[in-house]
Coordinates of C-alpha atoms (C1' of nucleotides) in Angstrom, one line a residue:
Chain A
M166 CA 56.3 96.7 70.4
T167 CA 59.6 97.2 72.0
L168 CA 62.0 94.5 73.1
D169 CA 63.8 95.7 76.2
F170 CA 65.7 92.4 76.7
E171 CA 68.5 94.0 78.7
G172 CA 66.1 95.7 81.1
L173 CA 64.3 92.4 81.6
Y174 CA 67.6 90.7 82.3
G175 CA 68.5 93.3 84.9
T176 CA 65.2 93.0 86.7
L177 CA 65.3 89.2 86.8
F178 CA 69.0 89.2 87.9
E179 CA 68.2 91.6 90.7
A180 CA 65.4 89.5 91.8
Y181 CA 67.0 86.1 91.7
G182 CA 70.8 86.6 91.5
P183 CA 73.2 84.3 89.5
R184 CA 71.7 80.8 89.0
G185 CA 75.0 78.9 88.4
W186 CA 73.9 77.1 85.2
W187 CA 74.4 74.6 83.6
P188 CA 74.2 72.3 86.7
L189 CA 77.0 69.7 86.5
L190 CA 76.2 66.7 88.6
S191 CA 79.6 65.2 87.9
L192 CA 81.1 68.1 89.9
A193 CA 78.4 68.4 92.6
G194 CA 80.0 68.9 96.0
T195 CA 83.4 69.9 94.7
A196 CA 84.8 73.4 95.2
G197 CA 82.4 76.1 93.9
Y198 CA 79.6 73.6 93.2
D199 CA 76.7 72.9 95.4
A200 CA 75.1 69.5 96.0
D201 CA 73.0 69.8 92.9
G202 CA 75.9 70.9 90.6
Y203 CA 75.0 74.6 90.5
H204 CA 78.0 76.9 90.5
P205 CA 77.2 80.6 90.6
G206 CA 80.3 82.6 89.6
A207 CA 82.5 79.6 88.9
D208 CA 83.9 78.9 85.5
V209 CA 82.5 76.0 83.5
A210 CA 85.1 73.2 83.3
S211 CA 85.4 72.5 79.6
D212 CA 86.7 68.9 79.3
P213 CA 85.1 66.5 76.8
S214 CA 83.2 64.5 79.5
T215 CA 81.7 67.7 81.0
R216 CA 80.6 68.9 77.6
F217 CA 79.1 65.5 76.8
E218 CA 77.3 65.6 80.2
I219 CA 75.7 68.9 79.3
A220 CA 74.6 67.6 75.9
C221 CA 73.1 64.5 77.4
A222 CA 71.4 66.4 80.2
A223 CA 70.0 68.9 77.7
L224 CA 68.5 66.0 75.7
L225 CA 67.1 64.3 78.8
A226 CA 65.5 67.5 80.0
Q227 CA 63.4 67.9 76.8
N228 CA 59.8 68.5 77.8
T229 CA 60.5 67.0 81.2
A230 CA 60.7 68.4 84.7
W231 CA 64.4 68.8 85.7
T232 CA 63.9 66.7 88.8
N233 CA 63.1 63.8 86.6
A234 CA 65.9 64.5 84.1
E235 CA 68.3 64.8 87.0
R236 CA 67.6 61.3 88.1
A237 CA 68.5 60.0 84.7
V238 CA 71.7 62.1 84.6
R239 CA 72.8 60.7 88.0
A240 CA 72.1 57.2 86.9
L241 CA 74.2 57.7 83.8
L242 CA 76.9 59.3 85.9
E243 CA 77.2 56.3 88.2
R244 CA 77.7 54.0 85.2
G245 CA 79.1 55.6 82.0
Q246 CA 80.7 58.7 83.4
F247 CA 79.7 60.4 80.2
D248 CA 82.3 58.9 77.9
A249 CA 80.8 59.4 74.5
R250 CA 82.1 56.3 72.8
R251 CA 81.2 54.1 75.7
L252 CA 77.6 55.4 75.7
A253 CA 77.4 54.9 71.9
D254 CA 78.5 51.3 72.3
A255 CA 76.3 50.5 75.4
E256 CA 73.4 48.2 75.2
T257 CA 70.2 50.1 74.4
S258 CA 68.2 48.2 77.0
E259 CA 70.7 49.2 79.6
I260 CA 70.5 52.9 78.7
E261 CA 66.7 52.7 78.7
K262 CA 66.8 51.3 82.2
L263 CA 69.0 54.2 83.4
V264 CA 67.0 57.0 81.8
R265 CA 63.5 55.8 82.5
P266 CA 62.8 58.5 85.1
A267 CA 63.3 61.2 82.5
G268 CA 60.3 60.0 80.4
F269 CA 60.2 59.2 76.7
F270 CA 62.9 56.7 77.7
R271 CA 63.0 54.6 74.6
Q272 CA 63.4 57.6 72.3
K273 CA 65.9 59.3 74.7
A274 CA 68.0 56.1 75.1
A275 CA 68.3 55.7 71.3
R276 CA 69.0 59.4 70.8
L277 CA 71.7 59.5 73.6
K278 CA 73.5 56.8 71.7
L279 CA 73.4 58.8 68.5
L280 CA 74.7 61.8 70.6
G281 CA 77.5 59.6 71.9
R282 CA 78.5 58.6 68.4
F283 CA 78.5 62.2 67.3
F284 CA 80.6 63.4 70.2
A285 CA 83.0 60.5 69.9
G286 CA 83.7 61.5 66.3
L287 CA 83.9 65.1 67.1
A288 CA 87.1 64.8 69.2
D289 CA 88.2 68.3 70.2
R290 CA 86.5 70.3 67.5
T291 CA 83.7 72.7 68.3
P292 CA 80.5 71.6 66.4
S293 CA 78.5 74.1 64.4
R294 CA 74.8 74.8 65.1
E295 CA 73.9 73.1 61.8
E296 CA 75.9 70.0 62.7
L297 CA 74.1 69.7 66.0
L298 CA 70.7 70.2 64.4
S299 CA 71.5 67.3 62.0
I300 CA 71.6 64.9 64.9
R301 CA 68.3 63.1 65.4
G302 CA 67.0 64.2 68.8
V303 CA 68.7 67.6 68.8
G304 CA 66.4 70.5 68.0
P305 CA 67.0 74.2 68.2
E306 CA 66.8 74.5 72.0
T307 CA 69.0 71.5 72.7
A308 CA 71.6 72.7 70.1
D309 CA 71.6 76.2 71.6
C310 CA 72.1 74.9 75.1
I311 CA 75.0 72.8 74.0
L312 CA 76.6 75.6 72.2
L313 CA 76.0 78.1 75.0
Y314 CA 76.8 76.0 78.1
A315 CA 79.3 73.5 76.8
Y316 CA 81.2 75.6 74.3
G317 CA 80.7 79.2 75.5
I318 CA 79.2 80.4 72.3
P319 CA 76.7 83.3 72.6
E320 CA 73.2 82.0 71.9
F321 CA 69.8 83.1 73.2
V322 CA 67.7 80.1 74.1
A323 CA 64.2 81.0 72.9
D324 CA 62.5 78.1 74.6
A325 CA 58.8 77.7 75.5
Y326 CA 59.3 79.6 78.8
A327 CA 60.9 82.6 77.0
R328 CA 58.2 82.7 74.3
R329 CA 55.4 82.5 76.9
L330 CA 57.0 85.2 79.1
F331 CA 57.8 87.6 76.2
A332 CA 54.4 87.2 74.8
R333 CA 52.7 87.9 78.1
L334 CA 54.8 90.9 78.6
G335 CA 53.7 92.1 75.2
M336 CA 57.3 92.1 73.9
V337 CA 56.5 89.8 71.0
E338 CA 53.4 88.5 69.2
E339 CA 51.5 85.5 70.6
G340 CA 52.6 82.2 69.0
I341 CA 56.1 83.4 68.0
G342 CA 58.4 80.6 66.8
Y343 CA 61.7 79.6 68.3
E344 CA 64.0 80.9 65.5
K345 CA 62.2 84.2 65.2
L346 CA 62.5 85.1 68.9
R347 CA 66.1 83.9 69.0
T348 CA 66.9 86.2 66.0
M349 CA 65.0 89.1 67.4
V350 CA 66.8 88.9 70.8
M351 CA 70.2 88.4 69.3
E352 CA 69.8 91.3 67.0
S353 CA 68.7 93.6 69.8
A354 CA 71.2 92.7 72.5
A355 CA 75.0 92.4 72.4
F356 CA 75.3 89.8 75.1
D357 CA 78.3 87.5 75.7
A358 CA 77.9 83.8 76.5
P359 CA 77.9 84.2 80.3
D360 CA 75.1 86.8 80.0
Y361 CA 73.0 84.6 77.6
G362 CA 73.6 81.7 79.9
E363 CA 72.4 83.7 82.9
S364 CA 69.4 85.1 81.1
H365 CA 68.1 81.7 80.1
A366 CA 68.5 80.4 83.6
L367 CA 66.8 83.4 85.0
I368 CA 63.9 83.1 82.6
V369 CA 63.5 79.4 83.6
E370 CA 63.6 80.4 87.3
H371 CA 61.0 83.1 86.8
A372 CA 58.7 80.9 84.7
K373 CA 58.8 78.2 87.3
R374 CA 58.0 80.6 90.2
H375 CA 55.5 82.9 88.6
C376 CA 55.0 82.8 84.8
R377 CA 53.7 79.2 84.7
A378 CA 51.1 77.9 82.4
E379 CA 48.6 79.0 85.0
P380 CA 50.3 82.3 86.0
R381 CA 51.0 83.0 89.7
C382 CA 51.3 86.8 89.7
D383 CA 51.6 87.2 93.5
G384 CA 55.1 88.6 94.1
C385 CA 56.0 88.8 90.4
V386 CA 58.7 91.5 89.8
L387 CA 57.4 92.0 86.3
R388 CA 53.8 92.8 87.3
N389 CA 53.9 96.4 86.4
R390 CA 55.0 95.7 82.8
C391 CA 52.7 92.8 82.2
A392 CA 49.3 92.4 80.5
Y393 CA 48.4 89.8 83.2
R394 CA 48.8 92.5 85.9
G395 CA 45.9 92.0 88.3
A396 CA 44.5 89.1 86.4
R397 CA 45.6 86.7 89.0
Chain B
dA324 C1' 42.7 63.4 88.7
dA325 C1' 43.8 66.3 85.0
dC326 C1' 47.6 69.0 84.0
dC327 C1' 52.3 70.2 83.3
dA328 C1' 57.3 69.8 82.7
dG329 C1' 64.2 73.5 80.7
dG330 C1' 61.2 69.4 72.9
dA331 C1' 61.7 66.9 68.7
dC332 C1' 60.0 64.4 65.0
dG333 C1' 56.8 62.3 61.6
dT334 C1' 52.7 62.9 59.2
dG335 C1' 49.1 65.0 56.3
dA336 C1' 47.0 69.0 54.5
Chain C
dT491 C1' 55.0 75.8 56.1
dC492 C1' 52.2 74.4 59.9
dA493 C1' 49.0 72.2 62.9
dC494 C1' 48.5 67.9 65.2
dG495 C1' 49.6 63.3 67.3
dT496 C1' 53.2 60.7 69.6
dC497 C1' 56.6 59.8 72.9
dA498 C1' 56.3 58.6 79.1
dT499 C1' 57.7 59.5 83.9
dG500 C1' 56.7 61.9 88.2
dG501 C1' 55.1 66.0 90.9
dT502 C1' 51.1 69.2 92.0

DNA sequence: AACCAGGACGTGA
DNA sequence: TCACGTCATGGT
């Protein structure tokens, strides 16, 4: 089986255009950013609070619809402004209240505080993938999103959408794990961080529109390459 | 009214 | 190692 990742990227980019990830609600409405924080073509501001916002948002979005995670991010924004130490020292019950719409709110509140403690101690240093993975609540996808979108480090985000899409396209075996797909893609493609960032956003977009759990193949630009062709 | 959503972790085999 | 249960809100 062949893994034409670059061809897939080209097709999705042509279909959907730049997505402007990671959405930064703290900058929503400012120059280059739309009302939901998306910023196609704009540079990611890389100050500590913006990086911490991305890390928190990535954690809040775990196995949760973005619309729900977004509410929690907005609530945190209105209060803590994503100062890591302030969040680390905040009352747990207070954080729980703010992040409730994101689901798993007790877990996420506790883990956000741990994330705050970590980032407060990090200062200006760039964390390693291993360091991020050692934080309770930060798994491979969250770590890669932080490295990619907050620090501009090239990482392929091999999330559930990517694994489902690639498997349906016949590019990888069914049931492939996160690390294996990440490695396969990164060994096959010489992408920089902006391209990996775009590819992940494009895959999410495509998976939401068409390659859902129950596929909606009408209008899918990948139909002619896909085993699901004609199935639905 | 089940099912799904931009996962991670603890447990037991 | 890996399969499975748990965590929880909100839209379709």
